PDB file of C-alpha atoms in Angstrom:
ATOM      1  CA  MET G   1     -23.196 -11.635 -11.979  1.00 43.00           C
ATOM      2  CA  ARG G   2     -23.483 -11.078  -8.286  1.00 44.00           C
ATOM      3  CA  ASN G   3     -21.745 -13.304  -5.806  1.00 44.00           C
ATOM      4  CA  PHE G   4     -24.105 -14.134  -2.926  1.00 47.00           C
ATOM      5  CA  ALA G   5     -21.863 -16.814  -1.439  1.00 46.00           C
ATOM      6  CA  GLY G   6     -19.312 -14.425   0.026  1.00 46.00           C
ATOM      7  CA  GLY G   7     -16.540 -12.430  -1.567  1.00 48.00           C
ATOM      8  CA  GLY G   8     -16.928  -8.698  -2.218  1.00 50.00           C
ATOM      9  CA  GLY G   9     -20.315  -8.176  -0.599  1.00 52.00           C
ATOM     10  CA  PHE G  10     -21.878  -4.825   0.244  1.00 52.00           C
ATOM     11  CA  ALA G  11     -18.633  -2.839   0.376  1.00 53.00           C
ATOM     12  CA  ASP G  12     -17.499  -3.733  -3.144  1.00 53.00           C
ATOM     13  CA  GLU G  13     -21.017  -3.604  -4.599  1.00 53.00           C
ATOM     14  CA  TYR G  14     -21.662  -0.047  -3.453  1.00 53.00           C
ATOM     15  CA  GLY G  15     -18.140   1.407  -3.598  1.00 51.00           C
ATOM     16  CA  PHE G  16     -17.347   1.541   0.124  1.00 56.00           C
ATOM     17  CA  SER G  17     -14.377  -0.779  -0.020  1.00 63.00           C
ATOM     18  CA  THR G  18     -10.858   0.003   1.149  1.00 74.00           C
ATOM     19  CA  PRO G  19      -9.213   2.780  -0.881  1.00 78.00           C
ATOM     20  CA  LEU G  20      -6.119   2.049  -2.962  1.00 84.00           C
ATOM     21  CA  GLN G  21      -2.815   3.026  -1.353  1.00 90.00           C
ATOM     22  CA  MET G  22       0.662   3.402  -2.777  1.00 91.00           C
ATOM     23  CA  GLU G  23       4.017   4.943  -1.937  1.00 93.00           C
ATOM     24  CA  MET G  24       5.943   7.125  -4.359  1.00 93.00           C
ATOM     25  CA  SER G  25       9.694   7.645  -4.018  1.00 92.00           C
ATOM     26  CA  LEU G  26      10.918  11.161  -4.771  1.00 94.00           C
ATOM     27  CA  SER G  27      14.383  12.627  -5.114  1.00 94.00           C
ATOM     28  CA  PHE G  28      15.225  15.662  -2.972  1.00 93.00           C
ATOM     29  CA  ASN G  29      14.919  17.898  -6.065  1.00 93.00           C
ATOM     30  CA  GLU G  30      11.477  16.516  -6.993  1.00 93.00           C
ATOM     31  CA  ALA G  31      10.206  16.977  -3.430  1.00 92.00           C
ATOM     32  CA  ALA G  32      11.578  20.516  -3.157  1.00 93.00           C
ATOM     33  CA  LYS G  33      10.525  21.864  -6.567  1.00 94.00           C
ATOM     34  CA  GLY G  34       7.496  19.682  -7.315  1.00 93.00           C
ATOM     35  CA  THR G  35       7.036  17.581 -10.421  1.00 94.00           C
ATOM     36  CA  GLN G  36       4.549  15.558 -12.411  1.00 95.00           C
ATOM     37  CA  LYS G  37       4.878  11.767 -12.420  1.00 94.00           C
ATOM     38  CA  GLU G  38       2.787   8.987 -13.907  1.00 93.00           C
ATOM     39  CA  VAL G  39       1.723   5.703 -12.348  1.00 91.00           C
ATOM     40  CA  HIS G  40      -0.069   2.699 -13.829  1.00 91.00           C
ATOM     41  CA  ILE G  41      -2.735   1.093 -11.635  1.00 89.00           C
ATOM     42  CA  ASP G  42      -5.571  -1.397 -12.071  1.00 87.00           C
ATOM     43  CA  VAL G  43      -9.018   0.047 -11.328  1.00 85.00           C
ATOM     44  CA  MET G  44     -12.602  -1.067 -11.797  1.00 86.00           C
ATOM     45  CA  ASP G  45     -14.187   1.356 -14.271  1.00 87.00           C
ATOM     46  CA  THR G  46     -17.065   1.551 -16.752  1.00 90.00           C
ATOM     47  CA  CYS G  47     -16.889  -1.186 -19.390  1.00 93.00           C
ATOM     48  CA  ASN G  48     -15.421   0.141 -22.649  1.00 92.00           C
ATOM     49  CA  LYS G  49     -17.536  -2.202 -24.784  1.00 93.00           C
ATOM     50  CA  CYS G  50     -21.071  -1.624 -23.400  1.00 92.00           C
ATOM     51  CA  HIS G  51     -20.340   1.775 -21.768  1.00 91.00           C
ATOM     52  CA  GLY G  52     -22.014   0.619 -18.550  1.00 90.00           C
ATOM     53  CA  SER G  53     -25.317  -0.496 -20.132  1.00 89.00           C
ATOM     54  CA  LYS G  54     -24.498  -4.144 -19.251  1.00 91.00           C
ATOM     55  CA  SER G  55     -26.073  -5.303 -22.556  1.00 92.00           C
ATOM     56  CA  GLN G  56     -24.549  -6.587 -25.783  1.00 90.00           C
ATOM     57  CA  GLY G  57     -24.754  -4.100 -28.686  1.00 83.00           C
ATOM     58  CA  ASP G  58     -27.527  -1.491 -28.625  1.00 84.00           C
ATOM     59  CA  GLU G  59     -29.961  -3.696 -26.722  1.00 86.00           C
ATOM     60  CA  LYS G  60     -31.510  -2.063 -23.663  1.00 87.00           C
ATOM     61  CA  PRO G  61     -32.349  -3.819 -20.389  1.00 88.00           C
ATOM     62  CA  VAL G  62     -36.049  -4.775 -20.137  1.00 91.00           C
ATOM     63  CA  LYS G  63     -38.398  -4.320 -17.186  1.00 95.00           C
ATOM     64  CA  CYS G  64     -38.399  -7.523 -15.145  1.00 96.00           C
ATOM     65  CA  PRO G  65     -41.566  -9.483 -16.028  1.00 95.00           C
ATOM     66  CA  TYR G  66     -41.445 -11.501 -12.779  1.00 93.00           C
ATOM     67  CA  CYS G  67     -41.806  -8.518 -10.412  1.00 96.00           C
ATOM     68  CA  GLN G  68     -43.278  -6.050 -12.951  1.00 94.00           C
ATOM     69  CA  GLY G  69     -40.265  -3.798 -12.421  1.00 95.00           C
ATOM     70  CA  THR G  70     -40.729  -3.327  -8.658  1.00 96.00           C
ATOM     71  CA  GLY G  71     -37.658  -5.326  -7.622  1.00 96.00           C
ATOM     72  CA  MET G  72     -39.802  -7.144  -5.037  1.00 97.00           C
ATOM     73  CA  GLU G  73     -41.944 -10.261  -5.195  1.00 95.00           C
ATOM     74  CA  THR G  74     -44.707 -11.581  -2.955  1.00 92.00           C
ATOM     75  CA  VAL G  75     -44.257 -15.106  -1.627  1.00 89.00           C
ATOM     76  CA  SER G  76     -47.132 -17.002   0.015  1.00 90.00           C
ATOM     77  CA  ASN G  77     -46.103 -19.457   2.689  1.00 88.00           C
ATOM     78  CA  GLY G  78     -49.336 -20.948   4.026  1.00 89.00           C
ATOM     79  CA  PRO G  79     -51.266 -18.208   5.840  1.00 92.00           C
ATOM     80  CA  PHE G  80     -48.222 -15.921   5.746  1.00 93.00           C
ATOM     81  CA  ILE G  81     -47.381 -13.510   2.942  1.00 93.00           C
ATOM     82  CA  MET G  82     -43.863 -12.159   2.583  1.00 93.00           C
ATOM     83  CA  ARG G  83     -42.346  -9.503   0.339  1.00 94.00           C
ATOM     84  CA  THR G  84     -38.798 -10.282  -0.671  1.00 95.00           C
ATOM     85  CA  THR G  85     -36.225  -9.245  -3.257  1.00 96.00           C
ATOM     86  CA  CYS G  86     -37.057 -10.582  -6.715  1.00 96.00           C
ATOM     87  CA  ARG G  87     -35.232 -13.853  -7.419  1.00 95.00           C
ATOM     88  CA  LYS G  88     -34.858 -13.107 -11.133  1.00 94.00           C
ATOM     89  CA  CYS G  89     -33.602  -9.489 -11.218  1.00 94.00           C
ATOM     90  CA  HIS G  90     -32.129  -9.445  -7.671  1.00 93.00           C
ATOM     91  CA  GLY G  91     -33.916  -6.157  -6.937  1.00 95.00           C
ATOM     92  CA  THR G  92     -32.481  -4.271  -9.928  1.00 92.00           C
ATOM     93  CA  ARG G  93     -35.957  -4.075 -11.584  1.00 95.00           C
ATOM     94  CA  VAL G  94     -34.537  -4.973 -15.008  1.00 93.00           C
ATOM     95  CA  LEU G  95     -33.303  -8.073 -16.827  1.00 93.00           C
ATOM     96  CA  ILE G  96     -30.398  -8.168 -19.241  1.00 92.00           C
ATOM     97  CA  ARG G  97     -31.384 -10.477 -22.121  1.00 91.00           C
ATOM     98  CA  ASN G  98     -27.941 -10.495 -23.827  1.00 93.00           C
ATOM     99  CA  PRO G  99     -25.255  -9.573 -21.282  1.00 94.00           C
ATOM    100  CA  CYS G 100     -22.093  -7.867 -22.517  1.00 94.00           C
ATOM    101  CA  ARG G 101     -19.369 -10.455 -23.138  1.00 94.00           C
ATOM    102  CA  GLU G 102     -16.609  -8.156 -21.922  1.00 95.00           C
ATOM    103  CA  CYS G 103     -18.026  -7.396 -18.446  1.00 95.00           C
ATOM    104  CA  HIS G 104     -20.465 -10.348 -18.193  1.00 93.00           C
ATOM    105  CA  GLY G 105     -23.385  -7.973 -17.596  1.00 91.00           C
ATOM    106  CA  GLU G 106     -21.761  -6.116 -14.690  1.00 92.00           C
ATOM    107  CA  GLY G 107     -21.171  -2.806 -16.508  1.00 91.00           C
ATOM    108  CA  ILE G 108     -17.632  -2.480 -15.121  1.00 92.00           C
ATOM    109  CA  THR G 109     -14.300  -4.129 -15.908  1.00 93.00           C
ATOM    110  CA  LYS G 110     -10.807  -4.149 -14.443  1.00 91.00           C
ATOM    111  CA  GLN G 111      -8.700  -1.709 -16.449  1.00 90.00           C
ATOM    112  CA  ARG G 112      -5.085  -0.581 -16.358  1.00 91.00           C
ATOM    113  CA  LYS G 113      -4.984   3.226 -16.206  1.00 89.00           C
ATOM    114  CA  LYS G 114      -2.119   5.679 -16.547  1.00 92.00           C
ATOM    115  CA  ILE G 115      -2.648   8.328 -13.868  1.00 91.00           C
ATOM    116  CA  PRO G 116      -0.751  11.646 -13.832  1.00 94.00           C
ATOM    117  CA  ILE G 117       0.329  12.637 -10.305  1.00 93.00           C
ATOM    118  CA  ASN G 118       1.053  16.298  -9.585  1.00 92.00           C
ATOM    119  CA  VAL G 119       3.616  16.422  -6.784  1.00 93.00           C
ATOM    120  CA  PRO G 120       3.324  19.794  -5.038  1.00 92.00           C
ATOM    121  CA  PRO G 121       6.541  21.726  -4.303  1.00 94.00           C
ATOM    122  CA  GLY G 122       7.850  21.371  -0.750  1.00 94.00           C
ATOM    123  CA  VAL G 123       6.215  18.012  -0.065  1.00 94.00           C
ATOM    124  CA  ASP G 124       7.430  16.354   3.155  1.00 93.00           C
ATOM    125  CA  ASP G 125       8.467  12.745   3.695  1.00 93.00           C
ATOM    126  CA  GLY G 126       5.363  10.761   4.695  1.00 94.00           C
ATOM    127  CA  GLN G 127       2.913  13.366   3.401  1.00 94.00           C
ATOM    128  CA  SER G 128      -0.092  11.917   1.531  1.00 93.00           C
ATOM    129  CA  ILE G 129      -2.509  13.151  -1.106  1.00 93.00           C
ATOM    130  CA  ARG G 130      -5.893  11.749  -2.086  1.00 93.00           C
ATOM    131  CA  MET G 131      -7.093  11.367  -5.680  1.00 91.00           C
ATOM    132  CA  LYS G 132     -10.265   9.969  -7.238  1.00 87.00           C
ATOM    133  CA  VAL G 133      -9.476   7.254  -9.808  1.00 83.00           C
ATOM    134  CA  GLY G 134     -12.499   5.666 -11.486  1.00 72.00           C
ATOM    135  CA  ASN G 135     -14.965   4.937  -8.703  1.00 72.00           C
ATOM    136  CA  LYS G 136     -12.244   4.512  -6.055  1.00 80.00           C
ATOM    137  CA  GLU G 137      -9.956   6.775  -4.059  1.00 87.00           C
ATOM    138  CA  LEU G 138      -6.185   6.521  -4.293  1.00 88.00           C
ATOM    139  CA  TYR G 139      -3.937   7.631  -1.423  1.00 92.00           C
ATOM    140  CA  ILE G 140      -0.346   8.377  -2.404  1.00 92.00           C
ATOM    141  CA  THR G 141       2.308   8.700   0.303  1.00 93.00           C
ATOM    142  CA  PHE G 142       5.506  10.461  -0.724  1.00 92.00           C
ATOM    143  CA  ARG G 143       8.863   9.106   0.508  1.00 90.00           C
TER     144      ARG G 143
END
């Protein structure tokens, strides 16, 4: 379900939100020689139950019957005619008849992931690396 009353908004909906950041403490030996460490973080990723289809079981989304799959509807207001986003499908062009119970029809869920971090040899204090984790970016600063 989409939240139109505030909250995440455009940035969260389309993946432009603030990247994840964390600091990783290293011993002198680990920083000098390099190592591989693991971290556990919570990320939003494709739902494990529906695999991103947003529907329960094998059911597929159906073309929205209210806008005929255009994502737009025509509203008459006296002599004026307006085209606006469909009120039923919210512009997605499809309707989910039986939404997935795990992700509530969103296609993504919050998941705890174990991420391997390759620390390069000779890393300096304060140096950062960027990694893609799910649909987000993770910045790790070494200390």
